[in-house]
Amino acid sequence: MALNRDFIGRTFPPSEPYEVSRVKIREFATAIGDANPIYRDSEAAKAAGHPDVIAPPTFPIVVSLGGPALLDPALGLNYAMVVHGEERFEYQRPLRAGDVIVCSTTITDIKSAGNNEMMKIETEVKTVEGELVCTAYNTIVERGA
Amino acid sequence: MAAQVKYDDVEVGTELPAQTYHVDRANLVMYAGASGDFNPIHWRESVAKAVGLPDVIAHGMYTMAQGGRYVTDWVGDPGAVVSYGVRFSAPVVVPDEGGADIEISGKVEEKRDDNQVVVALTARSAGAKVLTRAKAVVRLA
């Protein structure tokens, strides 16, 4: 089903603040099978020049899947038919334990590709102090019937 | 930053050692929990097949994470990653018995200013290219 083009350019209100914890970073690193000590051990992280453990490069997906932006019924997205098309993270600095972050999501494009609908979403991950840490660019595909 | 690979030691065309990462259903359940993506196509065969997939498939982001791990293991410091992006070109199909392998290789595609290099990645599973346009920009020592 065609997605509502009125959503192109729409920015959604920032998410509730999310505190990046050592425990969550460790859980995520374990889930991806990555034993790097810089994700687990503050001393190893400090030895590498970081103030505390940092998160794996793909960790921001935990907070940047688009969330409420995709659930608005007026958008017309059938979530059961959604697959991930593309993902890119651009970092200003690594995300680290102790960061309290908010995400603001903007739908930057919606277009048809054959029977599919493609939607591009941009999410800015900032600390509550306003420092931009990372921008996530996400393309999702709603498969046509 | 404590990248262990030196900018001066790599050239355009330098190949990274290939790696194979095994994935089974338990990994996908763990990833669902850690990422918050509980779409049942990643852990229920009946649901996956009902929407036209051959079997349970890995989260695209799980596969992307393996590519990330590949690059950060090479560089040494995950904090050296400046950007990382992929296109998901085919799913990694993960059978109940035996799981699947993801084979990843990479090479330095470009050298930039500020000690940055572009690493182009190739990821395959069961003969299919599962990531395309997979590139990481990393800042070397």
PDB file of C-alpha atoms in Angstrom, chain A:
ATOM      1  CA  MET A   1       0.000   0.000   0.000  1.00  0.00           C
ATOM      2  CA  ALA A   2       1.299   3.447  -0.852  1.00  0.00           C
ATOM      3  CA  LEU A   3       2.714   5.298   2.116  1.00  0.00           C
ATOM      4  CA  ASN A   4       1.420   8.752   2.891  1.00  0.00           C
ATOM      5  CA  ARG A   5       3.744  11.224   1.102  1.00  0.00           C
ATOM      6  CA  ASP A   6       2.622  13.967   3.496  1.00  0.00           C
ATOM      7  CA  PHE A   7       5.098  12.440   5.957  1.00  0.00           C
ATOM      8  CA  ILE A   8       8.113  13.409   3.825  1.00  0.00           C
ATOM      9  CA  GLY A   9      10.092  15.998   5.758  1.00  0.00           C
ATOM     10  CA  ARG A  10       8.268  15.379   8.994  1.00  0.00           C
ATOM     11  CA  THR A  11      10.371  15.443  12.163  1.00  0.00           C
ATOM     12  CA  PHE A  12       9.049  13.661  15.212  1.00  0.00           C
ATOM     13  CA  PRO A  13       9.422  14.917  18.779  1.00  0.00           C
ATOM     14  CA  PRO A  14      12.643  13.773  20.496  1.00  0.00           C
ATOM     15  CA  SER A  15      12.554  10.455  22.330  1.00  0.00           C
ATOM     16  CA  GLU A  16      12.662  10.186  26.109  1.00  0.00           C
ATOM     17  CA  PRO A  17      16.253  10.394  27.385  1.00  0.00           C
ATOM     18  CA  TYR A  18      18.022   7.020  27.269  1.00  0.00           C
ATOM     19  CA  GLU A  19      20.983   6.303  29.509  1.00  0.00           C
ATOM     20  CA  VAL A  20      23.658   4.200  27.849  1.00  0.00           C
ATOM     21  CA  SER A  21      24.801   1.723  30.499  1.00  0.00           C
ATOM     22  CA  ARG A  22      27.820  -0.534  30.780  1.00  0.00           C
ATOM     23  CA  VAL A  23      25.457  -3.463  31.301  1.00  0.00           C
ATOM     24  CA  LYS A  24      23.553  -2.792  28.064  1.00  0.00           C
ATOM     25  CA  ILE A  25      26.757  -2.334  26.086  1.00  0.00           C
ATOM     26  CA  ARG A  26      28.069  -5.632  27.432  1.00  0.00           C
ATOM     27  CA  GLU A  27      24.796  -7.401  26.649  1.00  0.00           C
ATOM     28  CA  PHE A  28      24.831  -6.052  23.089  1.00  0.00           C
ATOM     29  CA  ALA A  29      28.505  -6.954  22.560  1.00  0.00           C
ATOM     30  CA  THR A  30      27.838 -10.475  23.849  1.00  0.00           C
ATOM     31  CA  ALA A  31      24.816 -10.820  21.556  1.00  0.00           C
ATOM     32  CA  ILE A  32      26.914  -9.978  18.482  1.00  0.00           C
ATOM     33  CA  GLY A  33      29.640 -12.364  19.669  1.00  0.00           C
ATOM     34  CA  ASP A  34      32.218  -9.619  20.127  1.00  0.00           C
ATOM     35  CA  ALA A  35      34.680 -10.133  22.991  1.00  0.00           C
ATOM     36  CA  ASN A  36      36.538  -6.805  22.563  1.00  0.00           C
ATOM     37  CA  PRO A  37      37.560  -5.648  26.085  1.00  0.00           C
ATOM     38  CA  ILE A  38      36.923  -2.007  25.140  1.00  0.00           C
ATOM     39  CA  TYR A  39      33.191  -2.860  25.335  1.00  0.00           C
ATOM     40  CA  ARG A  40      33.488  -4.507  28.761  1.00  0.00           C
ATOM     41  CA  ASP A  41      36.371  -3.217  30.796  1.00  0.00           C
ATOM     42  CA  SER A  42      36.679   0.470  31.747  1.00  0.00           C
ATOM     43  CA  GLU A  43      40.429   0.106  32.197  1.00  0.00           C
ATOM     44  CA  ALA A  44      40.862  -1.317  28.697  1.00  0.00           C
ATOM     45  CA  ALA A  45      38.690   1.513  27.362  1.00  0.00           C
ATOM     46  CA  LYS A  46      40.778   4.113  29.202  1.00  0.00           C
ATOM     47  CA  ALA A  47      43.979   2.558  27.889  1.00  0.00           C
ATOM     48  CA  ALA A  48      42.559   3.135  24.397  1.00  0.00           C
ATOM     49  CA  GLY A  49      41.870   6.773  25.236  1.00  0.00           C
ATOM     50  CA  HIS A  50      38.157   6.606  26.094  1.00  0.00           C
ATOM     51  CA  PRO A  51      36.632   7.939  29.327  1.00  0.00           C
ATOM     52  CA  ASP A  52      34.632   4.704  29.817  1.00  0.00           C
ATOM     53  CA  VAL A  53      33.558   1.631  27.847  1.00  0.00           C
ATOM     54  CA  ILE A  54      32.274   2.495  24.383  1.00  0.00           C
ATOM     55  CA  ALA A  55      29.477   0.874  22.401  1.00  0.00           C
ATOM     56  CA  PRO A  56      29.878  -1.185  19.209  1.00  0.00           C
ATOM     57  CA  PRO A  57      29.356   0.818  15.989  1.00  0.00           C
ATOM     58  CA  THR A  58      25.907  -0.679  15.353  1.00  0.00           C
ATOM     59  CA  PHE A  59      24.677  -0.202  18.940  1.00  0.00           C
ATOM     60  CA  PRO A  60      22.639   2.953  18.153  1.00  0.00           C
ATOM     61  CA  ILE A  61      20.089   0.719  16.392  1.00  0.00           C
ATOM     62  CA  VAL A  62      18.810   0.040  19.927  1.00  0.00           C
ATOM     63  CA  VAL A  63      17.525   3.616  20.054  1.00  0.00           C
ATOM     64  CA  SER A  64      17.198   4.582  16.392  1.00  0.00           C
ATOM     65  CA  LEU A  65      14.823   2.066  14.821  1.00  0.00           C
ATOM     66  CA  GLY A  66      12.391   4.891  14.155  1.00  0.00           C
ATOM     67  CA  GLY A  67      10.001   3.893  16.920  1.00  0.00           C
ATOM     68  CA  PRO A  68       6.874   5.990  17.197  1.00  0.00           C
ATOM     69  CA  ALA A  69       7.515   7.660  13.844  1.00  0.00           C
ATOM     70  CA  LEU A  70       6.673   4.405  12.065  1.00  0.00           C
ATOM     71  CA  LEU A  71       3.622   3.567  14.140  1.00  0.00           C
ATOM     72  CA  ASP A  72       1.466   6.544  13.188  1.00  0.00           C
ATOM     73  CA  PRO A  73      -1.552   4.913  11.476  1.00  0.00           C
ATOM     74  CA  ALA A  74      -1.794   7.846   9.070  1.00  0.00           C
ATOM     75  CA  LEU A  75       1.563   6.827   7.551  1.00  0.00           C
ATOM     76  CA  GLY A  76      -0.014   3.528   6.405  1.00  0.00           C
ATOM     77  CA  LEU A  77       2.990   1.288   7.036  1.00  0.00           C
ATOM     78  CA  ASN A  78       2.286  -2.456   7.227  1.00  0.00           C
ATOM     79  CA  TYR A  79       4.986  -3.504   9.640  1.00  0.00           C
ATOM     80  CA  ALA A  80       4.670  -7.209   8.815  1.00  0.00           C
ATOM     81  CA  MET A  81       5.929  -6.472   5.296  1.00  0.00           C
ATOM     82  CA  VAL A  82       8.865  -4.325   6.334  1.00  0.00           C
ATOM     83  CA  VAL A  83      12.463  -5.328   5.654  1.00  0.00           C
ATOM     84  CA  HIS A  84      15.606  -3.359   6.282  1.00  0.00           C
ATOM     85  CA  GLY A  85      17.078  -1.895   3.096  1.00  0.00           C
ATOM     86  CA  GLU A  86      20.114   0.126   4.145  1.00  0.00           C
ATOM     87  CA  GLU A  87      21.718   1.428   7.296  1.00  0.00           C
ATOM     88  CA  ARG A  88      24.546   3.870   7.871  1.00  0.00           C
ATOM     89  CA  PHE A  89      25.989   5.454  10.989  1.00  0.00           C
ATOM     90  CA  GLU A  90      28.081   8.614  10.886  1.00  0.00           C
ATOM     91  CA  TYR A  91      29.974   9.229  14.099  1.00  0.00           C
ATOM     92  CA  GLN A  92      31.181  12.449  15.691  1.00  0.00           C
ATOM     93  CA  ARG A  93      32.610  10.338  18.490  1.00  0.00           C
ATOM     94  CA  PRO A  94      31.931   6.847  19.913  1.00  0.00           C
ATOM     95  CA  LEU A  95      28.826   6.397  22.023  1.00  0.00           C
ATOM     96  CA  ARG A  96      29.889   5.496  25.569  1.00  0.00           C
ATOM     97  CA  ALA A  97      28.600   4.381  28.936  1.00  0.00           C
ATOM     98  CA  GLY A  98      27.157   7.289  30.873  1.00  0.00           C
ATOM     99  CA  ASP A  99      25.874   9.150  27.820  1.00  0.00           C
ATOM    100  CA  VAL A 100      22.260  10.187  28.240  1.00  0.00           C
ATOM    101  CA  ILE A 101      20.906  10.508  24.734  1.00  0.00           C
ATOM    102  CA  VAL A 102      17.811  11.634  22.887  1.00  0.00           C
ATOM    103  CA  CYS A 103      16.932  10.762  19.304  1.00  0.00           C
ATOM    104  CA  SER A 104      15.123  12.941  16.822  1.00  0.00           C
ATOM    105  CA  THR A 105      13.797  11.243  13.749  1.00  0.00           C
ATOM    106  CA  THR A 106      12.973  12.789  10.389  1.00  0.00           C
ATOM    107  CA  ILE A 107      11.391  11.006   7.427  1.00  0.00           C
ATOM    108  CA  THR A 108      13.511  12.367   4.584  1.00  0.00           C
ATOM    109  CA  ASP A 109      12.060  10.504   1.604  1.00  0.00           C
ATOM    110  CA  ILE A 110       9.323   8.094   0.539  1.00  0.00           C
ATOM    111  CA  LYS A 111       9.260   6.638  -2.947  1.00  0.00           C
ATOM    112  CA  SER A 112       8.062   3.648  -4.917  1.00  0.00           C
ATOM    113  CA  ALA A 113      10.476   1.049  -6.258  1.00  0.00           C
ATOM    114  CA  GLY A 114       8.585  -1.507  -8.340  1.00  0.00           C
ATOM    115  CA  ASN A 115       5.960  -3.021  -6.078  1.00  0.00           C
ATOM    116  CA  ASN A 116       7.769  -1.828  -2.979  1.00  0.00           C
ATOM    117  CA  GLU A 117       7.696   1.361  -0.995  1.00  0.00           C
ATOM    118  CA  MET A 118      11.002   2.755   0.235  1.00  0.00           C
ATOM    119  CA  MET A 119      11.279   5.170   3.116  1.00  0.00           C
ATOM    120  CA  LYS A 120      14.404   6.959   4.292  1.00  0.00           C
ATOM    121  CA  ILE A 121      14.690   7.943   7.917  1.00  0.00           C
ATOM    122  CA  GLU A 122      17.386  10.065   9.533  1.00  0.00           C
ATOM    123  CA  THR A 123      17.929   9.937  13.279  1.00  0.00           C
ATOM    124  CA  GLU A 124      20.145  12.340  15.180  1.00  0.00           C
ATOM    125  CA  VAL A 125      21.515  10.896  18.392  1.00  0.00           C
ATOM    126  CA  LYS A 126      22.453  13.715  20.752  1.00  0.00           C
ATOM    127  CA  THR A 127      23.324  13.893  24.401  1.00  0.00           C
ATOM    128  CA  VAL A 128      20.849  15.712  26.638  1.00  0.00           C
ATOM    129  CA  GLU A 129      23.474  18.471  26.741  1.00  0.00           C
ATOM    130  CA  GLY A 130      22.989  18.864  22.977  1.00  0.00           C
ATOM    131  CA  GLU A 131      26.206  17.257  21.701  1.00  0.00           C
ATOM    132  CA  LEU A 132      25.673  15.383  18.432  1.00  0.00           C
ATOM    133  CA  VAL A 133      27.210  11.912  18.804  1.00  0.00           C
ATOM    134  CA  CYS A 134      25.951  10.042  15.784  1.00  0.00           C
ATOM    135  CA  THR A 135      23.534  10.291  12.882  1.00  0.00           C
ATOM    136  CA  ALA A 136      21.801   7.116  11.697  1.00  0.00           C
ATOM    137  CA  TYR A 137      20.497   6.864   8.133  1.00  0.00           C
ATOM    138  CA  ASN A 138      18.016   4.078   7.665  1.00  0.00           C
ATOM    139  CA  THR A 139      16.135   2.886   4.584  1.00  0.00           C
ATOM    140  CA  ILE A 140      13.240   0.559   5.151  1.00  0.00           C
ATOM    141  CA  VAL A 141      11.364  -1.288   2.465  1.00  0.00           C
ATOM    142  CA  GLU A 142       7.710  -2.216   2.650  1.00  0.00           C
ATOM    143  CA  ARG A 143       7.352  -5.179   0.336  1.00  0.00           C
ATOM    144  CA  GLY A 144       4.409  -5.042  -2.044  1.00  0.00           C
ATOM    145  CA  ALA A 145       1.852  -7.856  -2.003  1.00  0.00           C
TER     146      ALA A 145
END
